[in-house]
């Protein structure tokens, strides 16, 4: 039916080809996170278009979180999403999250707390609906902003690879970002084509969020150097992600070759590996043995690497929280409890 | 002589420890590029301090290029450098470069032309004086600026690793950046401690240079997010350089294993390698066979990779300028002239 094919919009077509590139199933239940902003509204509308044109057979459940940060405005957002989803005829879950309470209960700032509350909600919705995918509408602009924020804050190189299009949250649940190919202007244009007046996402306007300041001050300055700066940054994140993934695979291989017993690694194999591979393998090993990487810094990896030098055993490297690594008989052995 | 040791300034001490870390010879002739700005003046003064305190036994020859971009001001810079170097008692070469002529003769912009003219001059001075090292005074700030410029312009990940502390210009001549550990404020402070009023480098004030705009607008904005942003960016460049170097080594190893004859590579070996390693190996191979990588884009690497798929030979991938790669009998073979 060539006529049907012609009716698919260019935006939805690109979403479909990303869907295929990521090898996602064309049926099944999926959670779609919708704030009411242009990006997530465009994602929902494009999925709807592909479903109606029988290009996808998925069964979306829309998840909207009321962060409770702006009272009346937040309720209006929820009402707007409810009305749109009602018109489209999909299932909707509206969650209530108390982000301010979370800030009070933890050391997180507002931005981190909002993110955590949001993802916990999405995972809940996925579990309750037995969905295997959660879709969020991150764009190339989000990718560029993430790369910049991590650069400014001094992330390691793995952090510079930004937002992954697919991330496993657990064995059965994946977090998917199927709009990373799109710029924000494209999601806005698509909403306009569909004649839907998206909401201004409250989280996208609060200048106390450093992400919002990156968007409103830093990105425009970068564009004054190169109008295609967002594309350049997003491409850099993609290329870095590929490079970092290759190094991560090699680190896993090294770890598996060097694992003599459950908690012991071969000194010789670690020693002969390139530094950037060995450090990644040691981090993965500590994470596995200790349960997490909290408070593990470069200095701890360096102290473990010192154990690898020379022939002498019987030396130890201490880790934060009381666990330690000992070199003895050509092995590094981890001692401590899982955190 | 503990007294002598105590007299070494902290700045010079850090330079000396970088000198040792880079395993540079403590004697021999070295070319020191001095514009008269704070960074290069601090480098010269700190080398002088280490020489006088017998921590280094090198024989510096100072090279100053008059870019001829600002007439009287450029001549004053040259006079100022001549006077300082005369007081210190070192040899001096002042070069005249016609950057505007170079811009007229080439497609380079002013900034690129200035850089090319400068490095050609430095290499000339090194060759004429039989020096094996050229020292330039790039700092952490330059490193951060370079990373940002390359990100904005859309460099590949190898470009993101920024300024290398050591780079071979040819077999016998290395370009050394021994001040990458220092921030610009530290070079200025050190000049003040030595009571030397450095010049404002003309090239550092011209806002038509994008590097200068990065320094004057972008870096201050980044510091408003994180006061340590320059350190974060410079550290990211260092970490990326280590990661990229590991991938480059693996690409060289793959290239050498896959090289069946002079101009042919094994399809099987290329096919089984990780993409990011294979692409780097293919780039190196093209550079070797073709003489350079001019106009080679990702699309050409992709078309060569297409040849690797399936069992069929007799197919070719064209490269810009008339050369091409053919798959036949399990080999990729390069055809074309060295450019």
Coordinates of N, CA, C and O in Angstrom, one line a residue, chain B residues 245-324:
Chain B
X245 N 45.2 6.7 23.0 CA 46.5 6.1 22.8 C 46.4 4.6 22.8 O 47.0 3.9 22.0
X246 N 45.6 4.0 23.8 CA 45.4 2.6 23.9 C 44.8 2.0 22.6 O 45.2 1.0 22.1
X247 N 43.7 2.8 22.1 CA 43.0 2.3 20.9 C 44.0 2.4 19.7 O 43.9 1.6 18.8
X248 N 44.8 3.4 19.7 CA 45.7 3.6 18.5 C 46.7 2.5 18.5 O 47.1 2.0 17.4
X249 N 47.2 2.1 19.7 CA 48.2 1.0 19.7 C 47.5 -0.3 19.2 O 48.1 -1.1 18.4
X250 N 46.3 -0.5 19.6 CA 45.6 -1.7 19.2 C 45.3 -1.7 17.7 O 45.4 -2.7 17.0
X251 N 45.1 -0.5 17.1 CA 44.8 -0.3 15.7 C 46.2 -0.6 14.9 O 46.1 -1.3 13.9
X252 N 47.3 -0.2 15.5 CA 48.6 -0.5 14.8 C 48.8 -2.0 14.9 O 49.3 -2.5 13.9
X253 N 48.5 -2.6 16.0 CA 48.7 -4.1 16.1 C 47.9 -4.8 15.1 O 48.3 -5.7 14.4
X254 N 46.6 -4.4 15.0 CA 45.7 -5.0 14.0 C 46.2 -4.8 12.6 O 46.3 -5.8 11.8
X255 N 46.7 -3.6 12.3 CA 47.2 -3.3 11.0 C 48.4 -4.2 10.7 O 48.5 -4.7 9.6
X256 N 49.2 -4.4 11.6 CA 50.4 -5.2 11.4 C 50.1 -6.6 11.2 O 50.6 -7.3 10.4
X257 N 49.1 -7.1 12.1 CA 48.7 -8.5 11.9 C 48.0 -8.8 10.6 O 48.1 -9.8 10.0
X258 N 47.2 -7.8 10.2 CA 46.4 -8.0 9.0 C 47.1 -7.7 7.7 O 46.6 -8.1 6.6
X259 N 48.3 -7.2 7.8 CA 49.1 -6.8 6.6 C 49.7 -8.1 6.0 O 50.7 -8.5 6.4
X260 N 49.1 -8.6 4.9 CA 49.6 -9.8 4.3 C 50.7 -9.5 3.3 O 51.7 -10.1 3.4
X261 N 50.5 -8.5 2.5 CA 51.6 -8.0 1.6 C 51.7 -6.5 1.9 O 51.0 -6.0 2.7
X262 N 52.5 -5.9 1.1 CA 52.7 -4.4 1.3 C 51.4 -3.7 1.3 O 51.1 -2.9 2.1
X263 N 50.5 -3.9 0.2 CA 49.3 -3.1 0.0 C 48.1 -3.9 0.3 O 47.0 -3.4 0.0
X264 N 48.1 -5.1 0.9 CA 46.9 -5.9 1.1 C 46.7 -6.2 2.6 O 47.7 -6.5 3.3
X265 N 45.4 -6.2 3.0 CA 45.1 -6.6 4.3 C 44.1 -7.8 4.3 O 43.3 -7.9 3.4
X266 N 44.2 -8.6 5.3 CA 43.3 -9.8 5.4 C 41.9 -9.4 5.8 O 41.7 -8.7 6.8
X267 N 41.0 -9.8 5.0 CA 39.5 -9.5 5.2 C 39.1 -10.1 6.6 O 38.4 -9.5 7.4
X268 N 39.5 -11.4 6.8 CA 39.1 -12.1 8.0 C 39.5 -11.4 9.3 O 38.7 -11.2 10.2
X269 N 40.8 -10.9 9.3 CA 41.3 -10.3 10.5 C 40.6 -9.0 10.8 O 40.3 -8.6 11.9
X270 N 40.4 -8.2 9.7 CA 39.7 -6.9 9.8 C 38.3 -7.1 10.3 O 37.8 -6.4 11.2
X271 N 37.6 -8.2 9.8 CA 36.2 -8.4 10.1 C 36.0 -8.7 11.5 O 35.0 -8.4 12.2
X272 N 37.0 -9.5 12.1 CA 36.8 -10.0 13.5 C 37.2 -8.9 14.5 O 37.0 -9.1 15.7
X273 N 37.7 -7.8 14.1 CA 38.2 -6.8 15.1 C 37.0 -5.9 15.4 O 36.0 -5.7 14.7
X274 N 37.0 -5.3 16.6 CA 36.0 -4.3 17.0 C 36.0 -3.1 16.1 O 37.1 -2.7 15.6
X275 N 34.8 -2.6 15.8 CA 34.7 -1.5 14.9 C 35.6 -0.3 15.1 O 36.3 0.2 14.2
X276 N 35.7 0.1 16.4 CA 36.5 1.4 16.7 C 38.0 1.1 16.4 O 38.7 2.0 16.1
X277 N 38.4 -0.2 16.6 CA 39.8 -0.5 16.3 C 40.0 -0.6 14.8 O 41.0 -0.1 14.2
X278 N 39.1 -1.3 14.1 CA 39.2 -1.5 12.7 C 39.2 -0.2 11.9 O 40.0 0.0 11.0
X279 N 38.3 0.8 12.3 CA 38.3 2.1 11.6 C 39.6 2.8 11.8 O 40.1 3.4 10.8
X280 N 40.1 2.8 13.0 CA 41.4 3.4 13.2 C 42.5 2.8 12.3 O 43.4 3.4 11.7
X281 N 42.5 1.4 12.2 CA 43.5 0.7 11.4 C 43.3 1.1 9.9 O 44.3 1.3 9.2
X282 N 42.1 1.1 9.5 CA 41.8 1.5 8.1 C 42.3 2.9 7.8 O 42.9 3.1 6.7
X283 N 42.1 3.8 8.7 CA 42.6 5.2 8.5 C 44.1 5.2 8.4 O 44.7 5.9 7.5
X284 N 44.8 4.5 9.3 CA 46.2 4.4 9.3 C 46.7 3.8 8.0 O 47.7 4.2 7.4
X285 N 46.0 2.8 7.5 CA 46.4 2.1 6.3 C 46.3 3.0 5.1 O 47.2 3.1 4.3
X286 N 45.1 3.7 5.0 CA 45.0 4.6 3.9 C 46.0 5.7 3.9 O 46.6 6.1 2.9
X287 N 46.3 6.2 5.1 CA 47.3 7.2 5.2 C 48.7 6.7 4.7 O 49.4 7.4 4.0
X288 N 49.0 5.5 5.1 CA 50.3 4.9 4.7 C 50.3 4.7 3.2 O 51.3 5.0 2.5
X289 N 49.2 4.1 2.6 CA 49.2 3.8 1.2 C 49.0 5.0 0.3 O 49.6 5.1 -0.8
X290 N 48.3 6.0 0.8 CA 47.9 7.1 0.0 C 48.8 8.3 0.2 O 48.8 9.2 -0.6
X291 N 49.5 8.3 1.3 CA 50.4 9.4 1.7 C 49.7 10.4 2.6 O 50.4 11.1 3.3
X292 N 48.4 10.5 2.6 CA 47.7 11.4 3.5 C 46.2 11.0 3.7 O 45.8 10.1 3.0
X293 N 45.6 11.7 4.5 CA 44.1 11.4 4.8 C 43.2 12.6 4.3 O 42.1 12.7 4.7
X294 N 43.8 13.4 3.4 CA 43.0 14.5 2.9 C 41.7 14.1 2.3 O 41.7 13.2 1.5
X295 N 40.6 14.7 2.7 CA 39.2 14.5 2.2 C 38.7 13.1 2.5 O 37.7 12.7 2.0
X296 N 39.4 12.3 3.3 CA 38.9 11.0 3.7 C 37.9 11.2 4.9 O 38.2 11.8 5.9
X297 N 36.7 10.8 4.7 CA 35.6 11.0 5.7 C 35.1 9.6 6.1 O 35.5 8.6 5.6
X298 N 34.2 9.7 7.2 CA 33.7 8.4 7.7 C 33.0 7.6 6.5 O 33.1 6.4 6.5
X299 N 32.4 8.3 5.6 CA 31.7 7.6 4.5 C 32.6 6.7 3.7 O 32.2 5.6 3.3
X300 N 33.9 7.1 3.6 CA 34.8 6.3 2.8 C 35.2 5.0 3.6 O 35.3 3.9 3.1
X301 N 35.3 5.2 5.0 CA 35.6 4.0 5.8 C 34.5 3.1 5.8 O 34.6 1.9 5.7
X302 N 33.2 3.6 5.8 CA 32.0 2.8 5.8 C 32.0 2.0 4.5 O 31.6 0.8 4.4
X303 N 32.4 2.6 3.3 CA 32.3 1.9 2.1 C 33.4 0.8 2.0 O 33.1 -0.2 1.4
X304 N 34.5 1.0 2.7 CA 35.5 0.0 2.7 C 35.0 -1.2 3.6 O 35.1 -2.3 3.3
X305 N 34.3 -0.8 4.7 CA 33.8 -1.8 5.6 C 32.7 -2.6 4.9 O 32.6 -3.8 5.2
X306 N 32.0 -2.0 4.0 CA 31.0 -2.8 3.3 C 31.6 -3.9 2.5 O 31.0 -5.0 2.3
X307 N 32.8 -3.7 2.0 CA 33.5 -4.7 1.3 C 33.8 -6.0 2.1 O 33.9 -7.1 1.6
X308 N 33.9 -5.7 3.4 CA 34.2 -6.9 4.3 C 33.0 -7.8 4.5 O 33.2 -9.0 4.9
X309 N 31.8 -7.3 4.3 CA 30.6 -8.2 4.5 C 30.5 -9.2 3.4 O 30.9 -9.0 2.3
X310 N 30.0 -10.4 3.8 CA 29.7 -11.4 2.8 C 30.9 -12.1 2.3 O 32.0 -11.9 2.8
X311 N 30.7 -13.0 1.3 CA 31.9 -13.8 0.7 C 32.4 -13.3 -0.6 O 33.4 -13.7 -1.1
X312 N 31.6 -12.3 -1.2 CA 31.9 -12.0 -2.6 C 33.1 -11.0 -2.7 O 33.2 -10.0 -2.0
X313 N 34.0 -11.4 -3.6 CA 35.1 -10.5 -3.9 C 34.8 -9.7 -5.2 O 33.7 -9.6 -5.6
X314 N 35.8 -9.1 -5.8 CA 35.7 -8.4 -7.0 C 34.9 -7.0 -6.9 O 34.6 -6.4 -7.9
X315 N 34.7 -6.6 -5.6 CA 34.0 -5.3 -5.4 C 35.1 -4.2 -5.1 O 36.1 -4.5 -4.5
X316 N 34.7 -3.0 -5.3 CA 35.7 -1.9 -5.0 C 35.0 -0.8 -4.2 O 33.8 -0.6 -4.2
X317 N 35.8 0.0 -3.4 CA 35.3 1.2 -2.8 C 36.2 2.3 -3.2 O 37.5 2.2 -3.2
X318 N 35.6 3.4 -3.8 CA 36.4 4.5 -4.3 C 36.8 5.5 -3.2 O 36.0 5.8 -2.3
X319 N 38.0 6.1 -3.3 CA 38.4 7.1 -2.4 C 38.6 8.4 -3.2 O 38.8 8.4 -4.4
X320 N 38.5 9.5 -2.5 CA 38.7 10.8 -3.2 C 40.1 10.9 -3.9 O 41.0 10.4 -3.3
X321 N 40.1 11.4 -5.1 CA 41.4 11.6 -5.8 C 41.8 10.5 -6.6 O 42.9 10.4 -7.1
X322 N 40.9 9.5 -6.8 CA 41.1 8.5 -7.8 C 41.6 7.1 -7.3 O 41.6 6.1 -8.1
X323 N 42.1 7.1 -6.1 CA 42.5 5.8 -5.6 C 41.3 4.9 -5.2 O 40.2 5.5 -5.0
X324 N 41.5 3.6 -5.0 CA 40.4 2.8 -4.6 C 40.9 1.5 -3.9 O 42.1 1.2 -3.9

